[in-house]
Amino acid sequence: MIDKLPMPDMPAGRLFIFGLGYTSLRLAARLRAFGWQVGGTTRGADKAASLRAAGIDAVAFDREQPLDATILDDVTHILSSVPPDEAGDPVLDRHGPDIAARAAGLRWVGYLSTTGVYGDAGGGWVDETSPLAAAGPRGRRRVAAEAGWLDLHRGAGVPVHLFRLPGIYGPGRSAIDNMRAGTARRVDKPGQVFCRIHVDDIGGALLASMARPQPGTACNVVDDEPAPAAQVVEHAARLLGMEPPKLEPFDPAAMSAMAASFYADNRRVRNDRLKQVLGYHLLYPTYREGLAAQLAAETIGIGPVTGG
């Protein structure tokens, strides 16, 4: 199914991905189907070995284990999905100068950030011109990482693009999967909404940007309908013919600190730039189309592309 997804008209290249995970591995599969060479990093040697066996030139990388910089020679495109840690962005800290030194040969560089950089908007709308008002430590680290990547563009001419992502779902990581696993919850916090995006629409947006680079810009990659998480779970249950979990009141004490933190911010994120400037047409405009497509793919025996 991956090789049946739309592919813009552009010459094949060589992509290096810092952080071969769920999203980036699906993108890698699409590109490899069209003759691209793909390499990248993982956090562990075992996973790197399994990816090499599958045809992806993977190596282990973390802050304490930097790469031999020659691995970036002849790379035409770079994507980083590695989040910042408390010390900063590991990719920039260890390989920012190496990337800058190769700016002339790079057609495109992408950094996967988060819509969390906008902070809380009280349920209101934000877009790429909105202030970056992240209040929590994770969000503030993302704001700093974005600034670091843009510095590579301004200072060295690296063709950097920022992509701000909301919650990601898709095969293996959706409300359908949570319902089947018995882990789905329907939490009621009046007025709270979340934005989301299907994993293959992230890949599509990145491909659209590669085909029409606009260095130094940010783009929200979100679908058309912010919605309460409980509503999505209820829809997944209906598709499966299952009884949805009972609605429970929002209670931070009954959640992990990480889960509760997601309810601290409430915003609706616009995707006008994605559609009008990148010219990207969403495969799954809402969670309804995305969940229906997952079930349809399962019916014909297509499973998820694996990745961490």
PDB file of C-alpha atoms in Angstrom:
ATOM      1  CA  MET A   1       0.000   0.000   0.000  1.00  0.00           C
ATOM      2  CA  ILE A   2       2.895   2.388   0.752  1.00  0.00           C
ATOM      3  CA  ASP A   3       4.019   2.371  -2.875  1.00  0.00           C
ATOM      4  CA  LYS A   4       0.451   3.242  -3.980  1.00  0.00           C
ATOM      5  CA  LEU A   5       0.462   6.545  -2.096  1.00  0.00           C
ATOM      6  CA  PRO A   6       0.910   9.750  -4.137  1.00  0.00           C
ATOM      7  CA  MET A   7       4.474  10.764  -5.012  1.00  0.00           C
ATOM      8  CA  PRO A   8       5.303  14.239  -6.324  1.00  0.00           C
ATOM      9  CA  ASP A   9       7.358  14.631  -9.466  1.00  0.00           C
ATOM     10  CA  MET A  10      10.957  15.204  -8.368  1.00  0.00           C
ATOM     11  CA  PRO A  11      14.329  13.545  -8.947  1.00  0.00           C
ATOM     12  CA  ALA A  12      15.366  10.761  -6.578  1.00  0.00           C
ATOM     13  CA  GLY A  13      17.935  11.626  -3.950  1.00  0.00           C
ATOM     14  CA  ARG A  14      19.682  10.357  -0.883  1.00  0.00           C
ATOM     15  CA  LEU A  15      17.887  10.978   2.407  1.00  0.00           C
ATOM     16  CA  PHE A  16      19.511  10.713   5.819  1.00  0.00           C
ATOM     17  CA  ILE A  17      17.103  10.530   8.761  1.00  0.00           C
ATOM     18  CA  PHE A  18      18.140  11.314  12.321  1.00  0.00           C
ATOM     19  CA  GLY A  19      15.666   9.189  14.270  1.00  0.00           C
ATOM     20  CA  LEU A  20      14.265   6.250  12.304  1.00  0.00           C
ATOM     21  CA  GLY A  21      10.926   5.788  14.032  1.00  0.00           C
ATOM     22  CA  TYR A  22       7.256   5.297  13.279  1.00  0.00           C
ATOM     23  CA  THR A  23       6.761   8.369  11.094  1.00  0.00           C
ATOM     24  CA  SER A  24      10.122   8.469   9.351  1.00  0.00           C
ATOM     25  CA  LEU A  25      10.147   4.759   8.509  1.00  0.00           C
ATOM     26  CA  ARG A  26       6.854   5.099   6.645  1.00  0.00           C
ATOM     27  CA  LEU A  27       8.329   8.017   4.711  1.00  0.00           C
ATOM     28  CA  ALA A  28      11.454   5.956   4.014  1.00  0.00           C
ATOM     29  CA  ALA A  29       9.333   3.126   2.613  1.00  0.00           C
ATOM     30  CA  ARG A  30       7.588   5.514   0.219  1.00  0.00           C
ATOM     31  CA  LEU A  31      10.863   6.981  -1.020  1.00  0.00           C
ATOM     32  CA  ARG A  32      12.632   3.652  -1.418  1.00  0.00           C
ATOM     33  CA  ALA A  33       9.756   2.447  -3.602  1.00  0.00           C
ATOM     34  CA  PHE A  34      10.695   5.257  -6.003  1.00  0.00           C
ATOM     35  CA  GLY A  35      14.412   4.613  -6.115  1.00  0.00           C
ATOM     36  CA  TRP A  36      15.669   6.791  -3.270  1.00  0.00           C
ATOM     37  CA  GLN A  37      18.578   5.777  -1.066  1.00  0.00           C
ATOM     38  CA  VAL A  38      17.738   6.081   2.625  1.00  0.00           C
ATOM     39  CA  GLY A  39      19.961   5.907   5.671  1.00  0.00           C
ATOM     40  CA  GLY A  40      19.611   7.128   9.208  1.00  0.00           C
ATOM     41  CA  THR A  41      20.049   6.632  12.911  1.00  0.00           C
ATOM     42  CA  THR A  42      18.510   4.673  15.749  1.00  0.00           C
ATOM     43  CA  ARG A  43      19.293   4.707  19.444  1.00  0.00           C
ATOM     44  CA  GLY A  44      20.377   1.086  19.609  1.00  0.00           C
ATOM     45  CA  ALA A  45      22.749  -1.166  17.681  1.00  0.00           C
ATOM     46  CA  ASP A  46      20.244  -4.051  17.538  1.00  0.00           C
ATOM     47  CA  LYS A  47      17.586  -1.972  15.826  1.00  0.00           C
ATOM     48  CA  ALA A  48      20.193  -0.534  13.463  1.00  0.00           C
ATOM     49  CA  ALA A  49      21.208  -4.051  12.485  1.00  0.00           C
ATOM     50  CA  SER A  50      17.598  -5.108  11.811  1.00  0.00           C
ATOM     51  CA  LEU A  51      17.026  -2.041   9.642  1.00  0.00           C
ATOM     52  CA  ARG A  52      20.216  -2.699   7.689  1.00  0.00           C
ATOM     53  CA  ALA A  53      18.937  -6.204   7.030  1.00  0.00           C
ATOM     54  CA  ALA A  54      15.779  -4.591   5.619  1.00  0.00           C
ATOM     55  CA  GLY A  55      17.790  -2.404   3.245  1.00  0.00           C
ATOM     56  CA  ILE A  56      18.095   0.833   5.230  1.00  0.00           C
ATOM     57  CA  ASP A  57      21.647   2.006   5.981  1.00  0.00           C
ATOM     58  CA  ALA A  58      21.092   2.517   9.716  1.00  0.00           C
ATOM     59  CA  VAL A  59      23.640   3.365  12.413  1.00  0.00           C
ATOM     60  CA  ALA A  60      23.375   3.932  16.162  1.00  0.00           C
ATOM     61  CA  PHE A  61      23.468   7.529  17.399  1.00  0.00           C
ATOM     62  CA  ASP A  62      22.894   9.487  20.568  1.00  0.00           C
ATOM     63  CA  ARG A  63      24.464  12.442  22.321  1.00  0.00           C
ATOM     64  CA  GLU A  64      27.238  10.258  23.716  1.00  0.00           C
ATOM     65  CA  GLN A  65      27.715   8.346  20.466  1.00  0.00           C
ATOM     66  CA  PRO A  66      28.135  10.828  17.589  1.00  0.00           C
ATOM     67  CA  LEU A  67      28.497   9.735  13.981  1.00  0.00           C
ATOM     68  CA  ASP A  68      31.470   9.694  11.676  1.00  0.00           C
ATOM     69  CA  ALA A  69      30.621  12.864   9.748  1.00  0.00           C
ATOM     70  CA  THR A  70      31.544  11.284   6.427  1.00  0.00           C
ATOM     71  CA  ILE A  71      28.231   9.415   6.579  1.00  0.00           C
ATOM     72  CA  LEU A  72      26.639  12.711   5.506  1.00  0.00           C
ATOM     73  CA  ASP A  73      28.759  12.976   2.369  1.00  0.00           C
ATOM     74  CA  ASP A  74      26.653  12.963  -0.820  1.00  0.00           C
ATOM     75  CA  VAL A  75      23.404  13.240   1.162  1.00  0.00           C
ATOM     76  CA  THR A  76      20.882  15.452  -0.649  1.00  0.00           C
ATOM     77  CA  HIS A  77      18.130  15.551   1.986  1.00  0.00           C
ATOM     78  CA  ILE A  78      18.182  15.415   5.793  1.00  0.00           C
ATOM     79  CA  LEU A  79      15.266  14.863   8.160  1.00  0.00           C
ATOM     80  CA  SER A  80      15.512  15.047  11.947  1.00  0.00           C
ATOM     81  CA  SER A  81      12.819  13.624  14.196  1.00  0.00           C
ATOM     82  CA  VAL A  82      15.084  13.523  17.269  1.00  0.00           C
ATOM     83  CA  PRO A  83      13.551  15.494  20.162  1.00  0.00           C
ATOM     84  CA  PRO A  84      15.666  17.796  22.294  1.00  0.00           C
ATOM     85  CA  ASP A  85      16.808  16.613  25.692  1.00  0.00           C
ATOM     86  CA  GLU A  86      17.569  18.723  28.762  1.00  0.00           C
ATOM     87  CA  ALA A  87      20.951  19.671  27.297  1.00  0.00           C
ATOM     88  CA  GLY A  88      19.543  20.770  23.937  1.00  0.00           C
ATOM     89  CA  ASP A  89      19.159  19.220  20.492  1.00  0.00           C
ATOM     90  CA  PRO A  90      21.572  16.265  20.189  1.00  0.00           C
ATOM     91  CA  VAL A  91      21.685  16.457  16.385  1.00  0.00           C
ATOM     92  CA  LEU A  92      22.558  20.149  16.350  1.00  0.00           C
ATOM     93  CA  ASP A  93      24.984  19.827  19.223  1.00  0.00           C
ATOM     94  CA  ARG A  94      26.906  16.933  17.696  1.00  0.00           C
ATOM     95  CA  HIS A  95      26.450  17.476  13.963  1.00  0.00           C
ATOM     96  CA  GLY A  96      25.238  21.021  13.355  1.00  0.00           C
ATOM     97  CA  PRO A  97      28.652  22.097  11.993  1.00  0.00           C
ATOM     98  CA  ASP A  98      28.826  18.963   9.813  1.00  0.00           C
ATOM     99  CA  ILE A  99      25.445  19.778   8.295  1.00  0.00           C
ATOM    100  CA  ALA A 100      26.444  23.415   7.770  1.00  0.00           C
ATOM    101  CA  ALA A 101      29.619  22.335   5.986  1.00  0.00           C
ATOM    102  CA  ARG A 102      27.503  20.396   3.469  1.00  0.00           C
ATOM    103  CA  ALA A 103      24.930  23.154   2.841  1.00  0.00           C
ATOM    104  CA  ALA A 104      25.869  23.558  -0.825  1.00  0.00           C
ATOM    105  CA  GLY A 105      24.977  19.948  -1.620  1.00  0.00           C
ATOM    106  CA  LEU A 106      21.727  19.818   0.342  1.00  0.00           C
ATOM    107  CA  ARG A 107      18.448  20.270  -1.504  1.00  0.00           C
ATOM    108  CA  TRP A 108      16.246  20.108   1.601  1.00  0.00           C
ATOM    109  CA  VAL A 109      16.449  19.738   5.387  1.00  0.00           C
ATOM    110  CA  GLY A 110      13.411  19.113   7.584  1.00  0.00           C
ATOM    111  CA  TYR A 111      12.962  19.239  11.340  1.00  0.00           C
ATOM    112  CA  LEU A 112       9.923  17.608  12.956  1.00  0.00           C
ATOM    113  CA  SER A 113       8.775  19.864  15.768  1.00  0.00           C
ATOM    114  CA  THR A 114       5.466  20.034  17.608  1.00  0.00           C
ATOM    115  CA  THR A 115       2.423  22.272  17.783  1.00  0.00           C
ATOM    116  CA  GLY A 116       3.227  22.367  21.495  1.00  0.00           C
ATOM    117  CA  VAL A 117       5.464  25.363  20.737  1.00  0.00           C
ATOM    118  CA  TYR A 118       2.310  27.514  20.652  1.00  0.00           C
ATOM    119  CA  GLY A 119       1.375  26.723  24.239  1.00  0.00           C
ATOM    120  CA  ASP A 120      -2.169  27.171  25.505  1.00  0.00           C
ATOM    121  CA  ALA A 121      -4.610  29.214  23.402  1.00  0.00           C
ATOM    122  CA  GLY A 122      -7.693  28.595  25.541  1.00  0.00           C
ATOM    123  CA  GLY A 123      -9.244  26.575  22.733  1.00  0.00           C
ATOM    124  CA  GLY A 124      -8.650  29.342  20.189  1.00  0.00           C
ATOM    125  CA  TRP A 125      -7.020  29.103  16.769  1.00  0.00           C
ATOM    126  CA  VAL A 126      -3.288  29.465  16.112  1.00  0.00           C
ATOM    127  CA  ASP A 127      -1.239  29.496  12.917  1.00  0.00           C
ATOM    128  CA  GLU A 128       2.413  29.828  11.923  1.00  0.00           C
ATOM    129  CA  THR A 129       2.382  33.558  12.708  1.00  0.00           C
ATOM    130  CA  SER A 130       1.176  33.034  16.293  1.00  0.00           C
ATOM    131  CA  PRO A 131       3.588  33.666  19.172  1.00  0.00           C
ATOM    132  CA  LEU A 132       5.579  30.690  20.438  1.00  0.00           C
ATOM    133  CA  ALA A 133       4.285  30.621  24.003  1.00  0.00           C
ATOM    134  CA  ALA A 134       5.124  27.134  25.281  1.00  0.00           C
ATOM    135  CA  ALA A 135       4.963  27.089  29.064  1.00  0.00           C
ATOM    136  CA  GLY A 136       6.210  23.583  29.913  1.00  0.00           C
ATOM    137  CA  PRO A 137       9.831  22.449  29.761  1.00  0.00           C
ATOM    138  CA  ARG A 138       9.299  20.117  26.782  1.00  0.00           C
ATOM    139  CA  GLY A 139       7.671  22.868  24.755  1.00  0.00           C
ATOM    140  CA  ARG A 140      10.353  25.405  25.638  1.00  0.00           C
ATOM    141  CA  ARG A 141      13.048  22.959  24.556  1.00  0.00           C
ATOM    142  CA  ARG A 142      11.263  22.582  21.223  1.00  0.00           C
ATOM    143  CA  VAL A 143      11.165  26.354  20.746  1.00  0.00           C
ATOM    144  CA  ALA A 144      14.911  26.491  21.385  1.00  0.00           C
ATOM    145  CA  ALA A 145      15.535  23.595  18.975  1.00  0.00           C
ATOM    146  CA  GLU A 146      13.541  25.307  16.229  1.00  0.00           C
ATOM    147  CA  ALA A 147      15.652  28.439  16.711  1.00  0.00           C
ATOM    148  CA  GLY A 148      18.821  26.359  16.458  1.00  0.00           C
ATOM    149  CA  TRP A 149      17.756  24.784  13.173  1.00  0.00           C
ATOM    150  CA  LEU A 150      16.774  28.161  11.742  1.00  0.00           C
ATOM    151  CA  ASP A 151      20.188  29.488  12.747  1.00  0.00           C
ATOM    152  CA  LEU A 152      21.698  26.882  10.388  1.00  0.00           C
ATOM    153  CA  HIS A 153      19.600  28.378   7.608  1.00  0.00           C
ATOM    154  CA  ARG A 154      20.433  31.991   8.395  1.00  0.00           C
ATOM    155  CA  GLY A 155      24.083  31.446   9.169  1.00  0.00           C
ATOM    156  CA  ALA A 156      25.126  28.767   6.682  1.00  0.00           C
ATOM    157  CA  GLY A 157      22.408  28.667   4.041  1.00  0.00           C
ATOM    158  CA  VAL A 158      21.172  25.220   5.046  1.00  0.00           C
ATOM    159  CA  PRO A 159      17.691  24.797   3.452  1.00  0.00           C
ATOM    160  CA  VAL A 160      15.876  24.199   6.740  1.00  0.00           C
ATOM    161  CA  HIS A 161      12.112  23.661   7.006  1.00  0.00           C
ATOM    162  CA  LEU A 162      10.178  23.311  10.273  1.00  0.00           C
ATOM    163  CA  PHE A 163       7.134  21.046  10.543  1.00  0.00           C
ATOM    164  CA  ARG A 164       4.921  21.397  13.600  1.00  0.00           C
ATOM    165  CA  LEU A 165       3.081  18.174  14.340  1.00  0.00           C
ATOM    166  CA  PRO A 166       0.180  17.387  16.696  1.00  0.00           C
ATOM    167  CA  GLY A 167      -0.734  13.917  17.949  1.00  0.00           C
ATOM    168  CA  ILE A 168       0.163  11.289  15.357  1.00  0.00           C
ATOM    169  CA  TYR A 169      -2.004   8.271  14.617  1.00  0.00           C
ATOM    170  CA  GLY A 170      -2.032   5.487  12.053  1.00  0.00           C
ATOM    171  CA  PRO A 171      -1.876   1.711  11.741  1.00  0.00           C
ATOM    172  CA  GLY A 172      -0.673   0.217  15.002  1.00  0.00           C
ATOM    173  CA  ARG A 173      -1.025   3.515  16.883  1.00  0.00           C
ATOM    174  CA  SER A 174      -4.652   4.569  16.712  1.00  0.00           C
ATOM    175  CA  ALA A 175      -7.852   4.616  18.739  1.00  0.00           C
ATOM    176  CA  ILE A 176      -8.739   1.366  16.968  1.00  0.00           C
ATOM    177  CA  ASP A 177      -5.608  -0.298  18.328  1.00  0.00           C
ATOM    178  CA  ASN A 178      -6.242   1.112  21.801  1.00  0.00           C
ATOM    179  CA  MET A 179      -9.804  -0.201  21.773  1.00  0.00           C
ATOM    180  CA  ARG A 180      -8.600  -3.670  20.830  1.00  0.00           C
ATOM    181  CA  ALA A 181      -5.887  -3.583  23.489  1.00  0.00           C
ATOM    182  CA  GLY A 182      -8.323  -2.473  26.173  1.00  0.00           C
ATOM    183  CA  THR A 183      -6.296   0.676  26.905  1.00  0.00           C
ATOM    184  CA  ALA A 184      -8.652   3.285  25.404  1.00  0.00           C
ATOM    185  CA  ARG A 185     -10.095   5.884  27.780  1.00  0.00           C
ATOM    186  CA  ARG A 186     -12.760   8.537  27.281  1.00  0.00           C
ATOM    187  CA  VAL A 187     -11.803  11.498  29.416  1.00  0.00           C
ATOM    188  CA  ASP A 188     -14.270  14.372  29.725  1.00  0.00           C
ATOM    189  CA  LYS A 189     -12.740  17.819  30.067  1.00  0.00           C
ATOM    190  CA  PRO A 190     -15.379  20.259  28.784  1.00  0.00           C
ATOM    191  CA  GLY A 191     -14.120  22.458  25.960  1.00  0.00           C
ATOM    192  CA  GLN A 192     -10.864  20.520  25.513  1.00  0.00           C
ATOM    193  CA  VAL A 193      -9.886  19.594  21.960  1.00  0.00           C
ATOM    194  CA  PHE A 194      -6.824  18.028  20.375  1.00  0.00           C
ATOM    195  CA  CYS A 195      -5.418  18.264  16.888  1.00  0.00           C
ATOM    196  CA  ARG A 196      -4.099  15.176  15.149  1.00  0.00           C
ATOM    197  CA  ILE A 197      -2.627  13.966  11.863  1.00  0.00           C
ATOM    198  CA  HIS A 198      -2.400  10.619  10.116  1.00  0.00           C
ATOM    199  CA  VAL A 199       1.168   9.362   9.768  1.00  0.00           C
ATOM    200  CA  ASP A 200       0.878   9.112   5.986  1.00  0.00           C
ATOM    201  CA  ASP A 201      -0.235  12.728   5.729  1.00  0.00           C
ATOM    202  CA  ILE A 202       2.965  13.724   7.504  1.00  0.00           C
ATOM    203  CA  GLY A 203       4.892  11.829   4.858  1.00  0.00           C
ATOM    204  CA  GLY A 204       2.821  13.453   2.117  1.00  0.00           C
ATOM    205  CA  ALA A 205       3.453  16.933   3.504  1.00  0.00           C
ATOM    206  CA  LEU A 206       7.198  16.297   3.718  1.00  0.00           C
ATOM    207  CA  LEU A 207       7.257  15.063   0.125  1.00  0.00           C
ATOM    208  CA  ALA A 208       5.322  18.138  -1.008  1.00  0.00           C
ATOM    209  CA  SER A 209       7.894  20.331   0.714  1.00  0.00           C
ATOM    210  CA  MET A 210      10.793  18.418  -0.854  1.00  0.00           C
ATOM    211  CA  ALA A 211       9.254  19.011  -4.262  1.00  0.00           C
ATOM    212  CA  ARG A 212       8.712  22.726  -3.571  1.00  0.00           C
ATOM    213  CA  PRO A 213      11.333  23.827  -1.016  1.00  0.00           C
ATOM    214  CA  GLN A 214      10.804  27.086   0.862  1.00  0.00           C
ATOM    215  CA  PRO A 215      13.756  27.253   3.265  1.00  0.00           C
ATOM    216  CA  GLY A 216      13.429  29.142   6.503  1.00  0.00           C
ATOM    217  CA  THR A 217       9.695  28.504   6.916  1.00  0.00           C
ATOM    218  CA  ALA A 218       7.472  26.645   9.370  1.00  0.00           C
ATOM    219  CA  CYS A 219       4.369  24.646   8.493  1.00  0.00           C
ATOM    220  CA  ASN A 220       1.639  23.168  10.676  1.00  0.00           C
ATOM    221  CA  VAL A 221       0.890  19.608   9.584  1.00  0.00           C
ATOM    222  CA  VAL A 222      -2.546  18.972  11.091  1.00  0.00           C
ATOM    223  CA  ASP A 223      -5.856  17.694   9.775  1.00  0.00           C
ATOM    224  CA  ASP A 224      -9.048  19.700   9.358  1.00  0.00           C
ATOM    225  CA  GLU A 225     -10.912  18.878  12.565  1.00  0.00           C
ATOM    226  CA  PRO A 226      -9.709  19.490  16.112  1.00  0.00           C
ATOM    227  CA  ALA A 227     -11.836  17.246  18.304  1.00  0.00           C
ATOM    228  CA  PRO A 228     -12.090  15.861  21.837  1.00  0.00           C
ATOM    229  CA  ALA A 229     -10.125  12.638  22.256  1.00  0.00           C
ATOM    230  CA  ALA A 230     -13.217  10.973  23.743  1.00  0.00           C
ATOM    231  CA  GLN A 231     -15.081  11.600  20.490  1.00  0.00           C
ATOM    232  CA  VAL A 232     -12.374   9.809  18.491  1.00  0.00           C
ATOM    233  CA  VAL A 233     -12.443   6.807  20.823  1.00  0.00           C
ATOM    234  CA  GLU A 234     -16.229   6.623  20.568  1.00  0.00           C
ATOM    235  CA  HIS A 235     -16.007   6.620  16.771  1.00  0.00           C
ATOM    236  CA  ALA A 236     -13.370   3.869  16.805  1.00  0.00           C
ATOM    237  CA  ALA A 237     -15.577   1.758  19.061  1.00  0.00           C
ATOM    238  CA  ARG A 238     -18.496   2.239  16.689  1.00  0.00           C
ATOM    239  CA  LEU A 239     -16.397   1.123  13.712  1.00  0.00           C
ATOM    240  CA  LEU A 240     -15.369  -2.005  15.597  1.00  0.00           C
ATOM    241  CA  GLY A 241     -18.859  -2.765  16.868  1.00  0.00           C
ATOM    242  CA  MET A 242     -17.609  -2.493  20.437  1.00  0.00           C
ATOM    243  CA  GLU A 243     -18.986  -0.725  23.477  1.00  0.00           C
ATOM    244  CA  PRO A 244     -16.985   2.464  24.072  1.00  0.00           C
ATOM    245  CA  PRO A 245     -15.347   3.000  27.467  1.00  0.00           C
ATOM    246  CA  LYS A 246     -17.428   4.932  29.947  1.00  0.00           C
ATOM    247  CA  LEU A 247     -16.899   8.663  29.974  1.00  0.00           C
ATOM    248  CA  GLU A 248     -14.814   9.645  32.994  1.00  0.00           C
ATOM    249  CA  PRO A 249     -14.246  13.146  34.368  1.00  0.00           C
ATOM    250  CA  PHE A 250     -10.819  14.683  33.888  1.00  0.00           C
ATOM    251  CA  ASP A 251      -8.746  13.956  36.987  1.00  0.00           C
ATOM    252  CA  PRO A 252      -5.004  14.615  36.779  1.00  0.00           C
ATOM    253  CA  ALA A 253      -4.461  12.493  39.883  1.00  0.00           C
ATOM    254  CA  ALA A 254      -5.748   9.439  38.008  1.00  0.00           C
ATOM    255  CA  MET A 255      -3.296   9.935  35.126  1.00  0.00           C
ATOM    256  CA  SER A 256       0.409   9.762  34.623  1.00  0.00           C
ATOM    257  CA  ALA A 257       2.140  13.140  34.753  1.00  0.00           C
ATOM    258  CA  MET A 258       2.847  12.854  31.023  1.00  0.00           C
ATOM    259  CA  ALA A 259      -0.804  12.117  30.141  1.00  0.00           C
ATOM    260  CA  ALA A 260      -2.098  14.927  32.357  1.00  0.00           C
ATOM    261  CA  SER A 261       0.341  17.394  30.797  1.00  0.00           C
ATOM    262  CA  PHE A 262      -1.317  17.039  27.396  1.00  0.00           C
ATOM    263  CA  TYR A 263      -4.507  18.516  28.868  1.00  0.00           C
ATOM    264  CA  ALA A 264      -2.661  21.637  30.057  1.00  0.00           C
ATOM    265  CA  ASP A 265      -2.801  23.175  26.571  1.00  0.00           C
ATOM    266  CA  ASN A 266      -5.965  23.648  24.546  1.00  0.00           C
ATOM    267  CA  ARG A 267      -5.704  24.997  21.005  1.00  0.00           C
ATOM    268  CA  ARG A 268      -6.999  24.624  17.479  1.00  0.00           C
ATOM    269  CA  VAL A 269      -4.252  24.691  14.845  1.00  0.00           C
ATOM    270  CA  ARG A 270      -4.808  26.022  11.341  1.00  0.00           C
ATOM    271  CA  ASN A 271      -3.464  24.183   8.277  1.00  0.00           C
ATOM    272  CA  ASP A 272      -3.979  26.911   5.650  1.00  0.00           C
ATOM    273  CA  ARG A 273      -0.286  27.091   4.815  1.00  0.00           C
ATOM    274  CA  LEU A 274      -0.098  23.317   4.337  1.00  0.00           C
ATOM    275  CA  LYS A 275      -2.878  23.459   1.770  1.00  0.00           C
ATOM    276  CA  GLN A 276      -2.414  26.811   0.088  1.00  0.00           C
ATOM    277  CA  VAL A 277       1.361  27.250   0.047  1.00  0.00           C
ATOM    278  CA  LEU A 278       2.602  23.666  -0.088  1.00  0.00           C
ATOM    279  CA  GLY A 279      -0.418  22.714  -2.173  1.00  0.00           C
ATOM    280  CA  TYR A 280      -0.900  19.523  -0.183  1.00  0.00           C
ATOM    281  CA  HIS A 281      -4.242  17.697  -0.255  1.00  0.00           C
ATOM    282  CA  LEU A 282      -4.862  15.657   2.876  1.00  0.00           C
ATOM    283  CA  LEU A 283      -5.393  11.947   2.357  1.00  0.00           C
ATOM    284  CA  TYR A 284      -7.347  11.868   5.625  1.00  0.00           C
ATOM    285  CA  PRO A 285      -8.992  15.250   6.336  1.00  0.00           C
ATOM    286  CA  THR A 286     -10.325  13.974   9.681  1.00  0.00           C
ATOM    287  CA  TYR A 287      -9.899  11.000  11.982  1.00  0.00           C
ATOM    288  CA  ARG A 288     -12.989   9.438  10.405  1.00  0.00           C
ATOM    289  CA  GLU A 289     -11.307   8.877   7.047  1.00  0.00           C
ATOM    290  CA  GLY A 290      -8.065   7.783   8.691  1.00  0.00           C
ATOM    291  CA  LEU A 291      -9.637   5.160  10.936  1.00  0.00           C
ATOM    292  CA  ALA A 292     -11.849   3.877   8.118  1.00  0.00           C
ATOM    293  CA  ALA A 293      -8.773   3.485   5.889  1.00  0.00           C
ATOM    294  CA  GLN A 294      -6.970   1.518   8.597  1.00  0.00           C
ATOM    295  CA  LEU A 295      -9.835  -0.975   8.834  1.00  0.00           C
ATOM    296  CA  ALA A 296     -10.088  -1.205   5.055  1.00  0.00           C
ATOM    297  CA  ALA A 297      -6.366  -1.969   4.769  1.00  0.00           C
ATOM    298  CA  GLU A 298      -6.667  -4.677   7.418  1.00  0.00           C
ATOM    299  CA  THR A 299      -9.501  -6.255   5.466  1.00  0.00           C
ATOM    300  CA  ILE A 300      -7.208  -6.807   2.490  1.00  0.00           C
ATOM    301  CA  GLY A 301      -4.338  -7.930   4.684  1.00  0.00           C
ATOM    302  CA  ILE A 302      -2.094  -4.844   4.778  1.00  0.00           C
ATOM    303  CA  GLY A 303      -0.491  -4.338   8.185  1.00  0.00           C
ATOM    304  CA  PRO A 304       1.468  -1.427   9.625  1.00  0.00           C
ATOM    305  CA  VAL A 305       5.024  -0.578   8.620  1.00  0.00           C
ATOM    306  CA  THR A 306       7.013  -1.332  11.742  1.00  0.00           C
ATOM    307  CA  GLY A 307       9.258   1.119  13.492  1.00  0.00           C
ATOM    308  CA  GLY A 308      10.065   2.563  16.887  1.00  0.00           C
TER     309      GLY A 308
END
